[in-house]
CSV table of C-alpha atoms in Angstrom, one decimal:
chain,number,residue,atom,x,y,z
A,387,MET,CA,86.3,107.7,118.2
A,388,TYR,CA,89.6,106.3,119.5
A,389,ARG,CA,87.9,102.9,119.7
A,390,CYS,CA,86.8,103.4,116.1
A,391,LEU,CA,90.3,104.1,114.8
A,392,GLU,CA,91.7,101.1,116.7
A,393,LEU,CA,89.0,98.8,115.3
A,394,ALA,CA,89.6,100.1,111.7
A,395,LYS,CA,93.3,99.0,111.8
A,396,LEU,CA,92.1,95.4,111.8
A,397,GLY,CA,91.3,95.7,108.1
A,398,LYS,CA,94.9,96.6,107.2
A,399,GLY,CA,96.2,94.5,104.3
A,400,TYR,CA,92.7,93.2,103.3
A,401,VAL,CA,90.6,96.2,102.2
A,402,ALA,CA,92.7,98.2,99.7
A,403,PRO,CA,92.0,100.1,97.5
A,404,ASN,CA,89.1,100.8,100.0
A,405,PRO,CA,90.0,102.8,103.1
A,406,LEU,CA,90.2,101.4,106.7
A,407,VAL,CA,86.9,102.2,108.3
A,408,ALA,CA,85.1,101.3,111.5
A,409,ALA,CA,81.8,102.3,113.0
A,410,ILE,CA,80.4,102.1,116.6
A,411,LEU,CA,76.8,102.6,117.7
A,412,VAL,CA,76.4,104.1,121.2
A,413,TYR,CA,73.3,104.3,123.3
A,414,ASP,CA,73.5,106.2,126.6
A,415,ASP,CA,77.4,105.8,126.7
A,416,ARG,CA,77.1,102.1,126.1
A,417,ILE,CA,78.3,100.4,122.9
A,418,ILE,CA,75.5,98.3,121.4
A,419,GLY,CA,77.1,97.6,118.0
A,420,GLU,CA,80.5,97.9,116.3
A,421,GLY,CA,82.1,96.8,113.1
A,422,TYR,CA,84.9,97.4,110.7
A,423,HIS,CA,85.5,97.0,106.9
A,424,GLN,CA,87.0,93.5,106.8
A,425,GLN,CA,87.5,92.7,103.1
A,426,TYR,CA,87.5,94.6,99.8
A,427,GLY,CA,84.1,94.2,98.0
A,428,LYS,CA,82.4,93.0,101.2
A,429,ALA,CA,80.1,94.8,103.7
A,430,HIS,CA,81.2,98.2,104.9
A,431,ALA,CA,81.8,99.1,108.5
A,432,GLU,CA,78.4,100.8,109.0
A,433,VAL,CA,76.5,97.7,107.7
A,434,ILE,CA,78.4,95.3,110.0
A,435,CYS,CA,78.0,97.6,112.9
A,436,ILE,CA,74.2,98.0,112.6
A,437,ASN,CA,73.5,94.4,111.6
A,438,GLY,CA,75.5,93.3,114.6
A,439,VAL,CA,73.3,94.9,117.2
A,440,GLU,CA,71.7,92.2,119.3
A,441,GLU,CA,67.9,91.7,118.9
A,442,ARG,CA,67.2,93.0,122.4
A,443,ASN,CA,68.9,96.3,121.5
A,444,LYS,CA,67.5,96.9,118.0
A,445,THR,CA,64.8,99.3,119.3
A,446,LEU,CA,67.6,101.5,120.6
A,447,ILE,CA,69.2,102.0,117.2
A,448,SER,CA,66.9,105.0,116.5
A,449,GLN,CA,68.0,106.6,119.8
A,450,SER,CA,71.7,106.0,119.4
A,451,VAL,CA,74.8,107.9,118.2
A,452,LEU,CA,76.8,106.4,115.3
A,453,TYR,CA,80.6,107.1,115.4
A,454,VAL,CA,82.4,106.6,112.0
A,455,SER,CA,86.1,107.0,111.3
A,456,LEU,CA,85.4,108.2,107.8
A,457,GLU,CA,82.5,110.0,106.1
A,458,PRO,CA,79.8,107.4,105.1
A,459,CYS,CA,79.6,106.8,101.3
A,460,ALA,CA,76.7,108.2,99.4
A,461,HIS,CA,77.2,106.4,96.0
A,462,PHE,CA,76.7,102.9,94.7
A,463,GLY,CA,80.0,101.0,94.3
A,464,LYS,CA,80.4,97.3,95.0
A,465,THR,CA,77.9,97.8,97.9
A,466,PRO,CA,74.9,100.2,98.4
A,467,PRO,CA,75.4,103.6,100.0
A,468,CYS,CA,75.9,103.5,103.8
A,469,THR,CA,74.1,106.8,104.1
A,470,ASP,CA,70.8,105.1,103.0
A,471,LEU,CA,71.2,102.5,105.7
A,472,ILE,CA,71.8,105.1,108.4
A,473,ILE,CA,68.7,107.1,107.2
A,474,GLN,CA,66.6,103.9,107.0
A,475,HIS,CA,67.4,103.1,110.7
A,476,LYS,CA,66.5,106.6,111.7
A,477,ILE,CA,69.8,107.1,113.6
A,478,PRO,CA,69.5,110.7,114.9
A,479,ARG,CA,73.2,111.7,115.2
A,480,VAL,CA,76.4,110.7,113.4
A,481,VAL,CA,79.9,111.7,114.5
A,482,ILE,CA,82.5,111.5,111.7
A,483,ALA,CA,86.3,111.7,112.1
A,484,CYS,CA,87.0,113.3,108.7
A,485,ARG,CA,85.7,113.8,105.2
A,486,TYR,CA,86.1,111.2,102.5
A,487,PRO,CA,88.6,112.5,99.8
A,488,PHE,CA,87.1,110.5,97.0
A,489,GLU,CA,85.5,112.8,94.5
A,490,GLU,CA,82.2,110.9,94.4
A,491,VAL,CA,81.8,111.1,98.1
A,492,ASN,CA,83.6,114.2,99.5
A,493,GLY,CA,80.9,116.0,101.5
A,494,LYS,CA,78.0,114.3,99.7
A,495,GLY,CA,77.5,111.7,102.5
A,496,ILE,CA,77.4,114.5,105.1
A,497,GLU,CA,75.0,116.5,103.0
A,498,LYS,CA,72.7,113.6,102.4
A,499,LEU,CA,72.5,112.8,106.2
A,500,GLN,CA,71.8,116.4,107.0
A,501,HIS,CA,69.1,116.7,104.4
A,502,ALA,CA,67.4,113.7,106.2
A,503,GLY,CA,67.4,115.6,109.4
A,504,ILE,CA,70.3,113.8,111.0
A,505,GLU,CA,72.7,115.8,113.2
A,506,VAL,CA,76.2,115.5,111.9
A,507,THR,CA,79.4,116.3,113.8
A,508,ILE,CA,82.7,116.2,111.8
A,509,ASP,CA,86.5,116.5,112.4
A,510,ILE,CA,86.7,114.5,115.6
A,511,LEU,CA,90.3,113.1,115.7
A,512,ALA,CA,90.6,114.2,112.1
A,513,ASN,CA,94.4,114.1,112.0
A,514,GLU,CA,94.5,110.7,113.5
A,515,ALA,CA,91.9,109.4,111.0
A,516,LYS,CA,93.9,110.8,108.1
A,517,GLU,CA,97.1,109.3,109.4
A,518,LEU,CA,95.3,105.9,109.6
A,519,ASN,CA,94.3,106.2,105.9
A,520,LYS,CA,97.4,108.0,104.7
A,521,ARG,CA,97.7,105.7,101.7
A,522,PHE,CA,94.1,106.3,100.7
A,523,PHE,CA,94.4,110.1,101.1
A,524,THR,CA,97.7,110.3,99.2
A,525,PHE,CA,96.3,108.3,96.3
A,526,HIS,CA,93.3,110.5,95.9
A,527,GLU,CA,94.8,113.8,96.7
A,528,LYS,CA,98.3,113.4,95.0
A,529,ARG,CA,97.0,111.0,92.3
A,530,ARG,CA,99.9,108.6,92.9
A,531,PRO,CA,100.5,105.6,95.2
A,532,TYR,CA,101.8,106.1,98.8
A,533,ILE,CA,105.5,105.2,98.6
A,534,VAL,CA,107.4,103.4,101.3
A,535,LEU,CA,111.2,103.0,100.7
A,536,LYS,CA,112.9,100.2,102.5
A,537,TRP,CA,116.5,99.0,102.6
A,538,ALA,CA,118.9,97.0,104.8
A,539,GLN,CA,122.4,98.2,105.4
A,540,THR,CA,125.6,97.2,107.3
A,541,VAL,CA,126.9,99.4,110.1
A,542,ASP,CA,129.3,101.0,107.6
A,543,ASN,CA,126.3,101.9,105.3
A,544,LYS,CA,126.7,99.3,102.6
A,545,ILE,CA,123.7,97.5,101.1
A,546,ALA,CA,125.7,94.9,99.2
A,547,ALA,CA,129.3,93.5,98.9
A,548,LEU,CA,131.3,94.1,95.7
A,549,SER,CA,131.1,90.4,94.8
A,550,LYS,CA,128.0,89.0,93.1
A,551,GLU,CA,127.4,86.8,96.1
A,552,ARG,CA,124.2,87.9,97.9
A,553,LEU,CA,124.8,89.6,101.3
A,554,PHE,CA,122.3,88.6,104.0
A,555,ILE,CA,122.1,91.6,106.3
A,556,THR,CA,118.9,91.2,108.4
A,557,ASN,CA,118.0,88.6,111.0
A,558,GLU,CA,115.0,86.3,111.0
A,559,TYR,CA,112.9,88.7,113.2
A,560,SER,CA,113.4,91.6,110.9
A,561,ASN,CA,112.7,89.4,107.9
A,562,ARG,CA,109.3,88.5,109.4
A,563,LEU,CA,108.6,92.2,109.9
A,564,VAL,CA,109.4,93.0,106.3
A,565,HIS,CA,106.9,90.3,105.2
A,566,GLN,CA,104.3,92.0,107.4
A,567,TRP,CA,105.1,95.3,105.7
A,568,ARG,CA,104.6,93.5,102.3
A,569,SER,CA,101.1,92.4,103.4
A,570,GLU,CA,100.2,96.0,104.2
A,571,GLU,CA,100.9,97.5,100.8
A,572,THR,CA,99.2,97.0,97.4
A,573,ALA,CA,102.4,96.4,95.5
A,574,ILE,CA,106.2,95.8,95.9
A,575,PHE,CA,108.7,97.3,93.4
A,576,ILE,CA,112.2,96.4,92.4
A,577,GLY,CA,114.6,97.2,89.5
A,578,THR,CA,116.3,95.1,86.9
A,579,ASN,CA,119.5,94.5,88.8
A,580,THR,CA,117.8,93.3,92.0
A,581,ALA,CA,115.7,90.8,89.9
A,582,LEU,CA,118.9,89.6,88.1
A,583,LEU,CA,121.2,89.3,91.1
A,584,ASP,CA,118.8,88.1,93.9
A,585,ASP,CA,116.0,86.3,91.9
A,586,PRO,CA,113.5,87.2,94.6
A,587,SER,CA,109.9,85.7,94.9
A,588,LEU,CA,108.6,89.0,96.3
A,589,ASN,CA,105.7,87.3,98.0
A,590,ASN,CA,104.5,87.2,101.6
A,591,ARG,CA,105.7,83.9,103.2
A,592,PHE,CA,106.3,84.8,106.8
A,593,ALA,CA,103.2,86.8,107.8
A,594,ALA,CA,99.5,86.8,107.6
A,595,GLY,CA,97.8,88.6,104.8
A,596,ARG,CA,97.9,88.6,101.0
A,597,SER,CA,101.0,89.0,98.9
A,598,PRO,CA,101.5,92.3,97.0
A,599,VAL,CA,101.4,92.8,93.3
A,600,ARG,CA,104.9,92.5,91.9
A,601,LEU,CA,106.2,95.6,90.0
A,602,VAL,CA,109.5,95.3,88.1
A,603,LEU,CA,111.3,97.9,86.1
A,604,ASP,CA,113.0,96.2,83.1
A,605,LYS,CA,113.3,98.9,80.5
A,606,HIS,CA,115.1,96.8,77.8
A,607,LEU,CA,113.5,93.4,78.8
A,608,ARG,CA,116.8,91.9,79.9
A,609,LEU,CA,115.2,89.6,82.5
A,610,SER,CA,115.1,85.8,81.9
A,611,PRO,CA,111.6,84.2,81.9
A,612,THR,CA,113.1,81.5,84.2
A,613,LEU,CA,113.2,84.0,87.1
A,614,LYS,CA,110.8,83.5,90.0
A,615,ILE,CA,108.9,86.7,89.2
A,616,PHE,CA,107.7,85.1,86.0
A,617,ASP,CA,106.1,82.0,87.8
A,618,ASN,CA,102.6,83.4,87.3
A,619,SER,CA,101.8,82.8,91.0
A,620,LEU,CA,101.0,86.5,91.6
A,621,LYS,CA,100.0,89.4,89.5
A,622,THR,CA,103.3,90.9,88.1
A,623,ILE,CA,103.7,94.0,86.1
A,624,ILE,CA,106.9,94.5,84.0
A,625,PHE,CA,107.4,98.2,83.2
A,626,ASN,CA,109.4,98.5,80.0
A,627,ASN,CA,110.0,100.7,76.9
A,628,ILE,CA,109.4,97.9,74.3
A,629,LYS,CA,106.1,96.1,74.4
A,630,GLN,CA,102.5,96.1,75.8
A,631,GLU,CA,101.3,92.5,76.4
A,632,GLU,CA,99.5,90.3,78.9
A,633,ASP,CA,100.1,86.7,79.6
A,634,LYS,CA,98.1,85.1,82.5
A,635,ASN,CA,99.3,86.9,85.6
A,636,THR,CA,102.1,88.7,83.9
A,637,ILE,CA,101.6,92.1,82.3
A,638,PHE,CA,104.2,93.9,80.2
A,639,TYR,CA,103.4,97.6,80.5
A,640,ARG,CA,105.0,99.8,77.9
A,641,LEU,CA,106.2,103.2,79.1
A,642,GLU,CA,106.0,105.9,76.4
A,643,LYS,CA,109.2,107.8,77.1
A,644,ALA,CA,112.8,106.9,78.1
A,645,GLU,CA,113.0,109.7,80.6
A,646,ASN,CA,111.0,110.5,83.8
A,647,ILE,CA,110.6,106.8,84.3
A,648,ILE,CA,109.6,106.9,88.0
A,649,GLN,CA,106.9,109.6,87.3
A,650,GLN,CA,105.5,107.5,84.4
A,651,ILE,CA,105.3,104.5,86.7
A,652,MET,CA,103.5,106.6,89.3
A,653,ASP,CA,101.0,107.7,86.6
A,654,ALA,CA,100.5,104.1,85.4
A,655,CYS,CA,100.0,102.9,89.0
A,656,TYR,CA,97.4,105.5,89.6
A,657,GLN,CA,95.5,104.3,86.5
A,658,LEU,CA,95.9,100.7,87.6
A,659,ASN,CA,94.5,101.6,91.1
A,660,ILE,CA,97.6,100.6,92.9
A,661,GLN,CA,97.3,102.6,96.1
A,662,SER,CA,100.6,101.9,97.8
A,663,ILE,CA,104.1,100.5,97.0
A,664,LEU,CA,106.9,99.1,99.1
A,665,VAL,CA,110.1,99.8,97.2
A,666,GLU,CA,112.7,97.1,97.9
A,667,GLY,CA,114.9,97.8,95.0
A,668,GLY,CA,118.7,98.3,94.9
A,669,ALA,CA,120.6,101.5,95.6
A,670,LYS,CA,120.0,102.9,92.1
A,671,THR,CA,116.2,102.4,92.2
A,672,LEU,CA,115.8,103.7,95.7
A,673,GLN,CA,117.9,106.8,94.9
A,674,SER,CA,115.7,107.5,91.9
A,675,PHE,CA,112.7,107.8,94.1
A,676,ILE,CA,114.6,110.0,96.6
A,677,ASP,CA,116.1,112.2,93.9
A,678,GLY,CA,112.7,112.6,92.3
A,679,ASP,CA,111.2,113.5,95.7
A,680,ILE,CA,108.6,110.8,95.2
A,681,TRP,CA,108.3,109.1,98.6
A,682,ASP,CA,106.4,109.3,101.8
A,683,GLU,CA,108.1,106.9,104.3
A,684,VAL,CA,111.6,105.4,104.6
A,685,ARG,CA,112.4,102.3,106.8
A,686,VAL,CA,116.1,101.5,107.2
A,687,ILE,CA,117.3,98.3,108.8
A,688,THR,CA,120.9,98.5,110.0
A,689,ASN,CA,122.8,95.4,111.2
A,690,GLU,CA,124.9,96.9,114.0
A,691,PHE,CA,127.4,94.1,114.0
A,692,LEU,CA,128.0,93.6,110.3
A,693,LEU,CA,130.9,95.4,108.6
A,694,VAL,CA,131.9,94.7,104.9
A,695,GLY,CA,134.4,97.4,104.1
A,696,ASP,CA,134.3,97.8,100.3
A,697,GLY,CA,130.7,97.5,99.0
A,698,LEU,CA,127.8,99.2,97.4
A,699,SER,CA,126.8,102.3,99.4
A,700,ALA,CA,123.3,102.8,100.8
A,701,PRO,CA,121.1,105.5,99.2
A,702,GLN,CA,121.6,109.1,100.4
A,703,LEU,CA,118.4,110.2,102.1
A,704,ARG,CA,117.2,113.9,101.9
A,705,ASN,CA,114.2,115.8,103.1
A,706,ALA,CA,113.6,113.2,105.8
A,707,LEU,CA,112.2,113.7,109.3
A,708,TYR,CA,113.2,111.0,111.8
A,709,MET,CA,110.2,109.4,113.5
A,710,LYS,CA,111.2,106.5,115.7
A,711,GLU,CA,113.4,103.4,116.0
A,712,GLU,CA,113.2,99.9,117.3
A,713,LYS,CA,115.5,96.9,117.7
A,714,TYR,CA,115.3,93.3,116.9
A,715,ARG,CA,118.4,91.8,118.4
A,716,ASN,CA,121.3,93.2,116.3
A,717,ASP,CA,119.0,94.9,113.8
A,718,LEU,CA,118.2,98.6,114.3
A,719,ILE,CA,115.1,99.8,112.4
A,720,GLN,CA,114.8,103.5,111.9
A,721,TYR,CA,111.6,105.1,110.5
A,722,TYR,CA,111.5,108.4,108.6
A,723,LYS,CA,108.7,110.4,106.9
A,724,HIS,CA,109.0,113.0,104.2
A,725,GLU,CA,109.7,116.4,105.7
């Protein structure tokens, strides 16, 4: 199962809103087939695993144990149910890390296998499997995206200088890591001021993987159409209080109320099937998520050599549990999760 979980990680950044899943077929303690879900809409892990068994080992499939990092699906989605394939190949035993939280599957896949006479073992490395798919579980259980807050700060806890000139805090190594983070989330979110002052592209230029959907809060539609976020190169959603409209890759999504903005955006993202968000906004936007207690992880990059004196203070973090830290030259990156 440890091998299963390691293999499943290879799908990170490519399979959302599907979960990260891997499957391994074992005969007499020897792996004869393995596979992981590689791309959304394409073959599931179980299919790749079984189809990948060499011809000389195909007769062993019906005598093997299938290890799966998540309960096999029992419904028709973009692909047929994996439970049917397992039953068809007469696999006698299936070991599952944890149940599938999606309503159409939860327990049904296990039940279908058992009804076919297959021995099923569940909850093997269940906590590790849920951690691997924390975005997927959060989305289906809390009915909102998994939220990662990120900011860079100076050693004196400032995220910007008082002048309008952009303050570059992180080094090139940290910048590449941030772009990797972007590739791992469904969307990236900023507020009006960040869009106005920085004019960011919000794409993934320095790492492998796809660019996230761009989410921007612009309540009063103050942003100029000449900004990079309006270049139609990526799907972009502008949350506002004025209009509902769609133009090529740009969607203006009207929020019904002027209050509880962050919660409204979470509700909208759930409906839009946006499973996770990297929040790279300014201090005000980040603090709104913290004050609303709507976050799951925080990543803070501190330039240990940069001191600006007067400047815009970094957000005040609460209910945070320190997890780990790592260094990239003069940049210290600290990771927290919600307590």
